[in-house]
C-alpha positions as protocol buffer text, in pm:
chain_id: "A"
residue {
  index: 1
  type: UNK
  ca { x: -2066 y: -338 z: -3564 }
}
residue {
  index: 2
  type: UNK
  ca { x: -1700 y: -411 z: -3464 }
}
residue {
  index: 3
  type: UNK
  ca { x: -1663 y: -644 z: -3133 }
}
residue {
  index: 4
  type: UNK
  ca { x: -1490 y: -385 z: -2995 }
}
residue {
  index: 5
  type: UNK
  ca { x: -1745 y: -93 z: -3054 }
}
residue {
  index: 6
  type: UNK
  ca { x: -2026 y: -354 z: -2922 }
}
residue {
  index: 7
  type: UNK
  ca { x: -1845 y: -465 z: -2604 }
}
residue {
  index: 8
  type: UNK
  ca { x: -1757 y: -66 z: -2542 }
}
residue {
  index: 9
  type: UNK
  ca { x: -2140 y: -62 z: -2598 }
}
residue {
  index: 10
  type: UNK
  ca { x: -2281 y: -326 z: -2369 }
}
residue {
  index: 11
  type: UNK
  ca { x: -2045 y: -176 z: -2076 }
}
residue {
  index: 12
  type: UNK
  ca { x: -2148 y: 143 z: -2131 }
}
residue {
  index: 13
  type: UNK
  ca { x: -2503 y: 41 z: -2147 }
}
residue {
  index: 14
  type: UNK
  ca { x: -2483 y: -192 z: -1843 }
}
residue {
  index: 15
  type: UNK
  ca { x: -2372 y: 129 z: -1619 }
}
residue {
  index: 16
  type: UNK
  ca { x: -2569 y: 350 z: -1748 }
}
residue {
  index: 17
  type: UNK
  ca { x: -2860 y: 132 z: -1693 }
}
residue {
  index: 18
  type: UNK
  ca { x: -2744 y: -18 z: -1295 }
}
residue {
  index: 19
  type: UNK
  ca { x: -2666 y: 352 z: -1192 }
}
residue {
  index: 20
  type: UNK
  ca { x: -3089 y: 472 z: -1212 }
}
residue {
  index: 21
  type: UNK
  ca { x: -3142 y: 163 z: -1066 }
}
residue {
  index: 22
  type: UNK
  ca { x: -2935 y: 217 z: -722 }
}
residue {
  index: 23
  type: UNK
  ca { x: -3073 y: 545 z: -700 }
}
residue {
  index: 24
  type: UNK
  ca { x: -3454 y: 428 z: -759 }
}
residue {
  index: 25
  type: UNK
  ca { x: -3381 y: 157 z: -490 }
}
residue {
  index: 26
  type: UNK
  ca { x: -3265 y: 418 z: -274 }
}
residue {
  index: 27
  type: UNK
  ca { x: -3021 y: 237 z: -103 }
}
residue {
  index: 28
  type: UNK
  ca { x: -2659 y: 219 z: -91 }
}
residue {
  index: 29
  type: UNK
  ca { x: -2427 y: -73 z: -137 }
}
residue {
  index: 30
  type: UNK
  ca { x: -2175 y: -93 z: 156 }
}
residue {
  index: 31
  type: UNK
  ca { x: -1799 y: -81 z: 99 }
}
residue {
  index: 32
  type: UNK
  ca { x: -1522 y: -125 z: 271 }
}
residue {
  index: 33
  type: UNK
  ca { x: -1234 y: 50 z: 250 }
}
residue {
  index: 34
  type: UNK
  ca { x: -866 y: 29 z: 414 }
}
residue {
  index: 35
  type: UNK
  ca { x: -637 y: 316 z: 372 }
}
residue {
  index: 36
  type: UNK
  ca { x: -333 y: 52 z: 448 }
}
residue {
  index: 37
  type: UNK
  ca { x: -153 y: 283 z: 687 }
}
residue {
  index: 38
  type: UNK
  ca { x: -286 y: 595 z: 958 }
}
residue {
  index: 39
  type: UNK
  ca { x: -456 y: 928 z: 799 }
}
residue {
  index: 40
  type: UNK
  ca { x: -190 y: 1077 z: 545 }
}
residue {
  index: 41
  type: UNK
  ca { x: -139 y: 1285 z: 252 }
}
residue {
  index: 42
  type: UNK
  ca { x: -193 y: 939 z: 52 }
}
residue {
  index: 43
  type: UNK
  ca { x: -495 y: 889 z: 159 }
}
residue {
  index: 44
  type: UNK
  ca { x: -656 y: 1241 z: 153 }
}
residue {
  index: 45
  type: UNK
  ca { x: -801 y: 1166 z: -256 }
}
residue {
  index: 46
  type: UNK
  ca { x: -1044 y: 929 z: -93 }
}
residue {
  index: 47
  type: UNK
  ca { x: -1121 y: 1074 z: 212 }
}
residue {
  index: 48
  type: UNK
  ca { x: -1214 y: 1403 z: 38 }
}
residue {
  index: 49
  type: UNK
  ca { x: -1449 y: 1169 z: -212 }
}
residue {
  index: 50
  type: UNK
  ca { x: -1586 y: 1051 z: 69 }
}
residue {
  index: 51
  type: UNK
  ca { x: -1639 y: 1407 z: 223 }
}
residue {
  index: 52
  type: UNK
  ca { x: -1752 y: 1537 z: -69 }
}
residue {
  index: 53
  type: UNK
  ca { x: -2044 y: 1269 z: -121 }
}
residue {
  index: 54
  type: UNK
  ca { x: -1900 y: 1126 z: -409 }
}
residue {
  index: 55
  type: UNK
  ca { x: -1938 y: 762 z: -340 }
}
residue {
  index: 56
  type: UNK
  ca { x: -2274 y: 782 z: -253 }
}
residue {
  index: 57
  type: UNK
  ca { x: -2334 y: 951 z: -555 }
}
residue {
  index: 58
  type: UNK
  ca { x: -2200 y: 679 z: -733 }
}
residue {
  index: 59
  type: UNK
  ca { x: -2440 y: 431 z: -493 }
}
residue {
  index: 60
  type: UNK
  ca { x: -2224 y: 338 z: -265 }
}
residue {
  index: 61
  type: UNK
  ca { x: -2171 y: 356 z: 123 }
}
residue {
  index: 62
  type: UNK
  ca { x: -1812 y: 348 z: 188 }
}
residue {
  index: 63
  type: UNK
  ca { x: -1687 y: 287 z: 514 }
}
residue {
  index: 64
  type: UNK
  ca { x: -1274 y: 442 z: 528 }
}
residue {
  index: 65
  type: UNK
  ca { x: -1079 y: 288 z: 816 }
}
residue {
  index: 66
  type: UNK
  ca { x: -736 y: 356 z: 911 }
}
residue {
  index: 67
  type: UNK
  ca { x: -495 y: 61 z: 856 }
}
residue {
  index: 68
  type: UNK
  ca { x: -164 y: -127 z: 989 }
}
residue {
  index: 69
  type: UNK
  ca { x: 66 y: -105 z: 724 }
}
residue {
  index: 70
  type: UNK
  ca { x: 34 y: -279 z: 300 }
}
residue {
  index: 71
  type: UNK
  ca { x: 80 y: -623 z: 457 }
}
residue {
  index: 72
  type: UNK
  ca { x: -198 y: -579 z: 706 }
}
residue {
  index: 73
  type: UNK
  ca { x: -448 y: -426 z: 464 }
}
residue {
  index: 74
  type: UNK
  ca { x: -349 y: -705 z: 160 }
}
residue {
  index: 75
  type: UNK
  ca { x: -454 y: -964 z: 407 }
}
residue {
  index: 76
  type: UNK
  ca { x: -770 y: -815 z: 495 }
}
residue {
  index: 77
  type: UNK
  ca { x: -894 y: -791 z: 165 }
}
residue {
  index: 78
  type: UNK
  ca { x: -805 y: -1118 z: 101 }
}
residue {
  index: 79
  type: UNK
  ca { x: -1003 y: -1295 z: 382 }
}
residue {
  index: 80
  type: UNK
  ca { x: -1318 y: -1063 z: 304 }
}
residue {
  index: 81
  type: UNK
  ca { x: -1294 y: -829 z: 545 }
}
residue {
  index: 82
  type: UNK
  ca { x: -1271 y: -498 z: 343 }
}
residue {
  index: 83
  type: UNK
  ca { x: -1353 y: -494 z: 16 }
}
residue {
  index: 84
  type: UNK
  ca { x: -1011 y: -265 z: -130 }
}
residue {
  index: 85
  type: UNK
  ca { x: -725 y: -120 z: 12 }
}
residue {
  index: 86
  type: UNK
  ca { x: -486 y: 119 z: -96 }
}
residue {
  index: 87
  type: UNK
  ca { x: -149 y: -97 z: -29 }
}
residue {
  index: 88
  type: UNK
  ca { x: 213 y: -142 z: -160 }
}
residue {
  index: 89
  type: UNK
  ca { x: 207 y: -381 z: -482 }
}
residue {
  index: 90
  type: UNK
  ca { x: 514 y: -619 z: -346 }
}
residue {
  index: 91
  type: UNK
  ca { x: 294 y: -677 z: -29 }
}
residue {
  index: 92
  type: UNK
  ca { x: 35 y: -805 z: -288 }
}
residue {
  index: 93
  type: UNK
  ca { x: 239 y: -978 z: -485 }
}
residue {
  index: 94
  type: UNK
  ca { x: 378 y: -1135 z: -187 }
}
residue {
  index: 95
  type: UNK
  ca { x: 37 y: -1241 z: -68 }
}
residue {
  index: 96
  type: UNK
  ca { x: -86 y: -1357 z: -398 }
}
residue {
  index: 97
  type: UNK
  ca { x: 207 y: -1580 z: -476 }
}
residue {
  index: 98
  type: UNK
  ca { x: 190 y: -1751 z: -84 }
}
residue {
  index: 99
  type: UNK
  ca { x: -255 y: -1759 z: -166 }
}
residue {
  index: 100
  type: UNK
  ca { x: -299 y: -1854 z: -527 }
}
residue {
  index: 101
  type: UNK
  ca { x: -673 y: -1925 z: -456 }
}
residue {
  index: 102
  type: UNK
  ca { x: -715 y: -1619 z: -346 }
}
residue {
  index: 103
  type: UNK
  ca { x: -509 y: -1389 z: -570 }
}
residue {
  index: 104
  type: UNK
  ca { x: -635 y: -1054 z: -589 }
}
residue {
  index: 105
  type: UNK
  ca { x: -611 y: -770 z: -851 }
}
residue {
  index: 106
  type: UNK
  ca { x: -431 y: -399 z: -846 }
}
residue {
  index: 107
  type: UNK
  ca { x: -660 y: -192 z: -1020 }
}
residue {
  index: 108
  type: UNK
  ca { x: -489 y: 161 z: -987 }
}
residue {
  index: 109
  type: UNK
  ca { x: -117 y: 251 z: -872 }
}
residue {
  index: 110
  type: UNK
  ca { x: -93 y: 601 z: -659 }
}
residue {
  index: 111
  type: UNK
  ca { x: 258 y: 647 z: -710 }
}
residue {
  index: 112
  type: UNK
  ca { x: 468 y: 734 z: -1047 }
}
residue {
  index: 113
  type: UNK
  ca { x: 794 y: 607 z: -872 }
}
residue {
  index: 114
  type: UNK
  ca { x: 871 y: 327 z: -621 }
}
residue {
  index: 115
  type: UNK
  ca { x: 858 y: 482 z: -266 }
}
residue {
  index: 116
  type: UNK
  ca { x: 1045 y: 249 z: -106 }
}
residue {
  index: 117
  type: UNK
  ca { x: 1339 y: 384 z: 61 }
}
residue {
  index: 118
  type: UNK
  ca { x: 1669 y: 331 z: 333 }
}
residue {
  index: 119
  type: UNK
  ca { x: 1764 y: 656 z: 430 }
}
residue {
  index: 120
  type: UNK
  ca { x: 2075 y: 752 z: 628 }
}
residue {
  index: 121
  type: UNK
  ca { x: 2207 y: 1050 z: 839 }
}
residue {
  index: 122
  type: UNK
  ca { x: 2387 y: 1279 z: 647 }
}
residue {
  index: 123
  type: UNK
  ca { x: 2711 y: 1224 z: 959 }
}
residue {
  index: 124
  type: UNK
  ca { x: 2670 y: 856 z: 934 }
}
residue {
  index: 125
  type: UNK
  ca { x: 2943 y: 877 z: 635 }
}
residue {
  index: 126
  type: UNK
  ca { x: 2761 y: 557 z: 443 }
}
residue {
  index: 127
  type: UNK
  ca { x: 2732 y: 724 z: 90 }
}
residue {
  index: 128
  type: UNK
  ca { x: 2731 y: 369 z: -53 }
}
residue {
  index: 129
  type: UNK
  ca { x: 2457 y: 75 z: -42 }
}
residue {
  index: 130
  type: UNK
  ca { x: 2715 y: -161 z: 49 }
}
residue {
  index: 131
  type: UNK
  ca { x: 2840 y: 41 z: 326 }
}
residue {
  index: 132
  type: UNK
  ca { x: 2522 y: -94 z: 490 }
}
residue {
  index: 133
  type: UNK
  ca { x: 2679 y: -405 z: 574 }
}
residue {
  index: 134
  type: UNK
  ca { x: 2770 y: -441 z: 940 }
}
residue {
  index: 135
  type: UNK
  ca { x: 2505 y: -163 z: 1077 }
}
residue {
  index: 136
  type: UNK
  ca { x: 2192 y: -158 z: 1193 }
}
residue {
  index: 137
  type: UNK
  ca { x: 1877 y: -43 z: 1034 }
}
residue {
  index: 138
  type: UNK
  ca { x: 1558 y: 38 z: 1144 }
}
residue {
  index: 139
  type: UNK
  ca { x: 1256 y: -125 z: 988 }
}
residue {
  index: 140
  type: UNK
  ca { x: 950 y: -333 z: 1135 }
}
residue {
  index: 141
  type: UNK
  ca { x: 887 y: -634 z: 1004 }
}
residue {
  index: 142
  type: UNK
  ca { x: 596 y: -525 z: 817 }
}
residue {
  index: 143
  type: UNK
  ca { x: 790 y: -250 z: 633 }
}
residue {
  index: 144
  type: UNK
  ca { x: 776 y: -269 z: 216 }
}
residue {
  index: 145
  type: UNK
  ca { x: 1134 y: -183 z: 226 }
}
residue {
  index: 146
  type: UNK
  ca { x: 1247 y: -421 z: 462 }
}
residue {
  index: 147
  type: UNK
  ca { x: 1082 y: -690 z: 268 }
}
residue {
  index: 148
  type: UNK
  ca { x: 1297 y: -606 z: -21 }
}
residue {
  index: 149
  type: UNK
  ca { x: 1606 y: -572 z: 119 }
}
residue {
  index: 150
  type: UNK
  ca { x: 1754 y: -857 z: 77 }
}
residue {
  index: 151
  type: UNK
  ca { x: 1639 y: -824 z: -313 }
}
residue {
  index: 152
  type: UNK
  ca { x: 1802 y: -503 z: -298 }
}
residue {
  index: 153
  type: UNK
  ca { x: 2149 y: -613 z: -88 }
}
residue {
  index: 154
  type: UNK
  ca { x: 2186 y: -842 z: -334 }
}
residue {
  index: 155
  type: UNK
  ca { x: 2191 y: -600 z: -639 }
}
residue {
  index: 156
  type: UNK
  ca { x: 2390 y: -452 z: -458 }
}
residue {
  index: 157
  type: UNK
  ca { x: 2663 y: -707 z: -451 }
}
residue {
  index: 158
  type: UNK
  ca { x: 2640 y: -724 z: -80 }
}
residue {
  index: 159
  type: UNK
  ca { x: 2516 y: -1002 z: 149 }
}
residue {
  index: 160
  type: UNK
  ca { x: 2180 y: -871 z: 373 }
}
residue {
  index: 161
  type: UNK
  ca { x: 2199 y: -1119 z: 643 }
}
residue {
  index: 162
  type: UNK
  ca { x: 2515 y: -844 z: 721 }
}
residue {
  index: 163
  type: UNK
  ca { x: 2275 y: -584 z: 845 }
}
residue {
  index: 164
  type: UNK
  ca { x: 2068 y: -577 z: 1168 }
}
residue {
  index: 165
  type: UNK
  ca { x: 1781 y: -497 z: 1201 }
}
residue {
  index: 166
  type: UNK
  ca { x: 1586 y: -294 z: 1447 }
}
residue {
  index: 167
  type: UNK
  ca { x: 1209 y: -334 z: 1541 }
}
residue {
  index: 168
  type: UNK
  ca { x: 1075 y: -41 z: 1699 }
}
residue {
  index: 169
  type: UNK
  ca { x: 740 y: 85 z: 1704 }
}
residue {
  index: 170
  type: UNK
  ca { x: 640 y: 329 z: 1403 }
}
residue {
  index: 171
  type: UNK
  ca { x: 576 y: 617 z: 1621 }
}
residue {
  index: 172
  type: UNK
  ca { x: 883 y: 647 z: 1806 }
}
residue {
  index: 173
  type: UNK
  ca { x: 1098 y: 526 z: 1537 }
}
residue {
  index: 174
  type: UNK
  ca { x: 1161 y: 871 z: 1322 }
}
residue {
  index: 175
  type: UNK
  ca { x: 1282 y: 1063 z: 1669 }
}
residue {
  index: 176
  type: UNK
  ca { x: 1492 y: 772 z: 1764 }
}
residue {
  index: 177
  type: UNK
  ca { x: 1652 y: 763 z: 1423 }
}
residue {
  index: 178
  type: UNK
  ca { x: 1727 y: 1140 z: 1466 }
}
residue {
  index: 179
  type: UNK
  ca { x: 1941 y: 1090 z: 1739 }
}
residue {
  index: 180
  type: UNK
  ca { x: 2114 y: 866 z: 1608 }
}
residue {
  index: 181
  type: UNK
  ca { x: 2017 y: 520 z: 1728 }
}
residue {
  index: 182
  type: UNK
  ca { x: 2022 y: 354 z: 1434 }
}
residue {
  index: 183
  type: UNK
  ca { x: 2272 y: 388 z: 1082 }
}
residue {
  index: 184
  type: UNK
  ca { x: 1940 y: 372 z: 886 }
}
residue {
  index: 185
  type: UNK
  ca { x: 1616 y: 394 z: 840 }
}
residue {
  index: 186
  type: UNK
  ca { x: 1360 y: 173 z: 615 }
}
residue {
  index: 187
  type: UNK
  ca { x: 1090 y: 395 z: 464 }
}
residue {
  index: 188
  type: UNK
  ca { x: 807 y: 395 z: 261 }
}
């Protein structure tokens, strides 16, 4: 037998062999989970799993709690308070390279492109990143995209300590940005 075939064998084995087990034992594991950010069309995969029974079919008692934005929810897995998250990978990365020790592991990505995004009114006449410089954006300071900004600025051939920045609160930000009380907008 081939390492490969007998290592595909053992794992298959080993689950098939645990999952009888949980159910004879009747119990469930508990799991916690962090959705990262407030109920959204992101997060509806696993909260319709979760409605459907499907992680207790698979043994386990998940607990699904609302969360405070990638940064937030990357630090809470980290110090053992949830057990997964669904987060923004630079947030991770961010976290693993200022915790080492306690690096942790992406083991699924939800989106096929980058959502990170700085929007603009369509009247605000910037049709160019480096027209940025000199306004004022809205982003908190736990915002993906504001984290990368200055990554991005400087692609852009355009200093990011030019921009100000705007901290207001995530749900009055949108209508505020709609009027027109800020150039920009960071997104995710």
């Amino acid at each position: 037998m081939q390492r490969r075939s007998l290592l595909a064998a053992t794992g298959a084995a080993s689950l098939l062999a645990a999952t009888p087990f949980v159910r004879a034992q009747g119990s469930l594991k508990p799991f916690k989970f962090n959705l990262g950010w407030k109920v959204e069309a992101s997060g509806a995969g696993f909260l319709l799993a979760h409605q459907r029974g499907y992680y207790k079919d698979a043994g386990l008692d998940v607990a699904i709690d609302t969360g405070n934005g990638s940064s937030a929810a990357i630090s809470l897995v980290g110090s053992g308070a949830y057990d997964v998250a669904s987060a923004d990978l630079s947030s991770m990365i961010e976290f693993n390279v200022a915790n080492p020790q306690a690096a942790l592991k992406a083991v699924a990505i939800q989106y096929d492109l980058n959502p990170n995004a700085i929007i603009v009114r369509k009247d605000s006449g910037i049709t160019q990143p480096g027209q940025l410089a000199g306004k004022t954006i809205l982003g908190q300071p736990f915002n993906a995209s504001r984290k990368l900004f200055p990554v991005f600025a400087k692609a852009q051939g355009f200093d990011p300590s030019g921009v100000k920045w705007e901290n207001v609160t995530p749900d009055i930000g949108d209508t505020r940005f709609v009027k027109g009380d800020f150039d920009a907008s960071a997104y995710f």
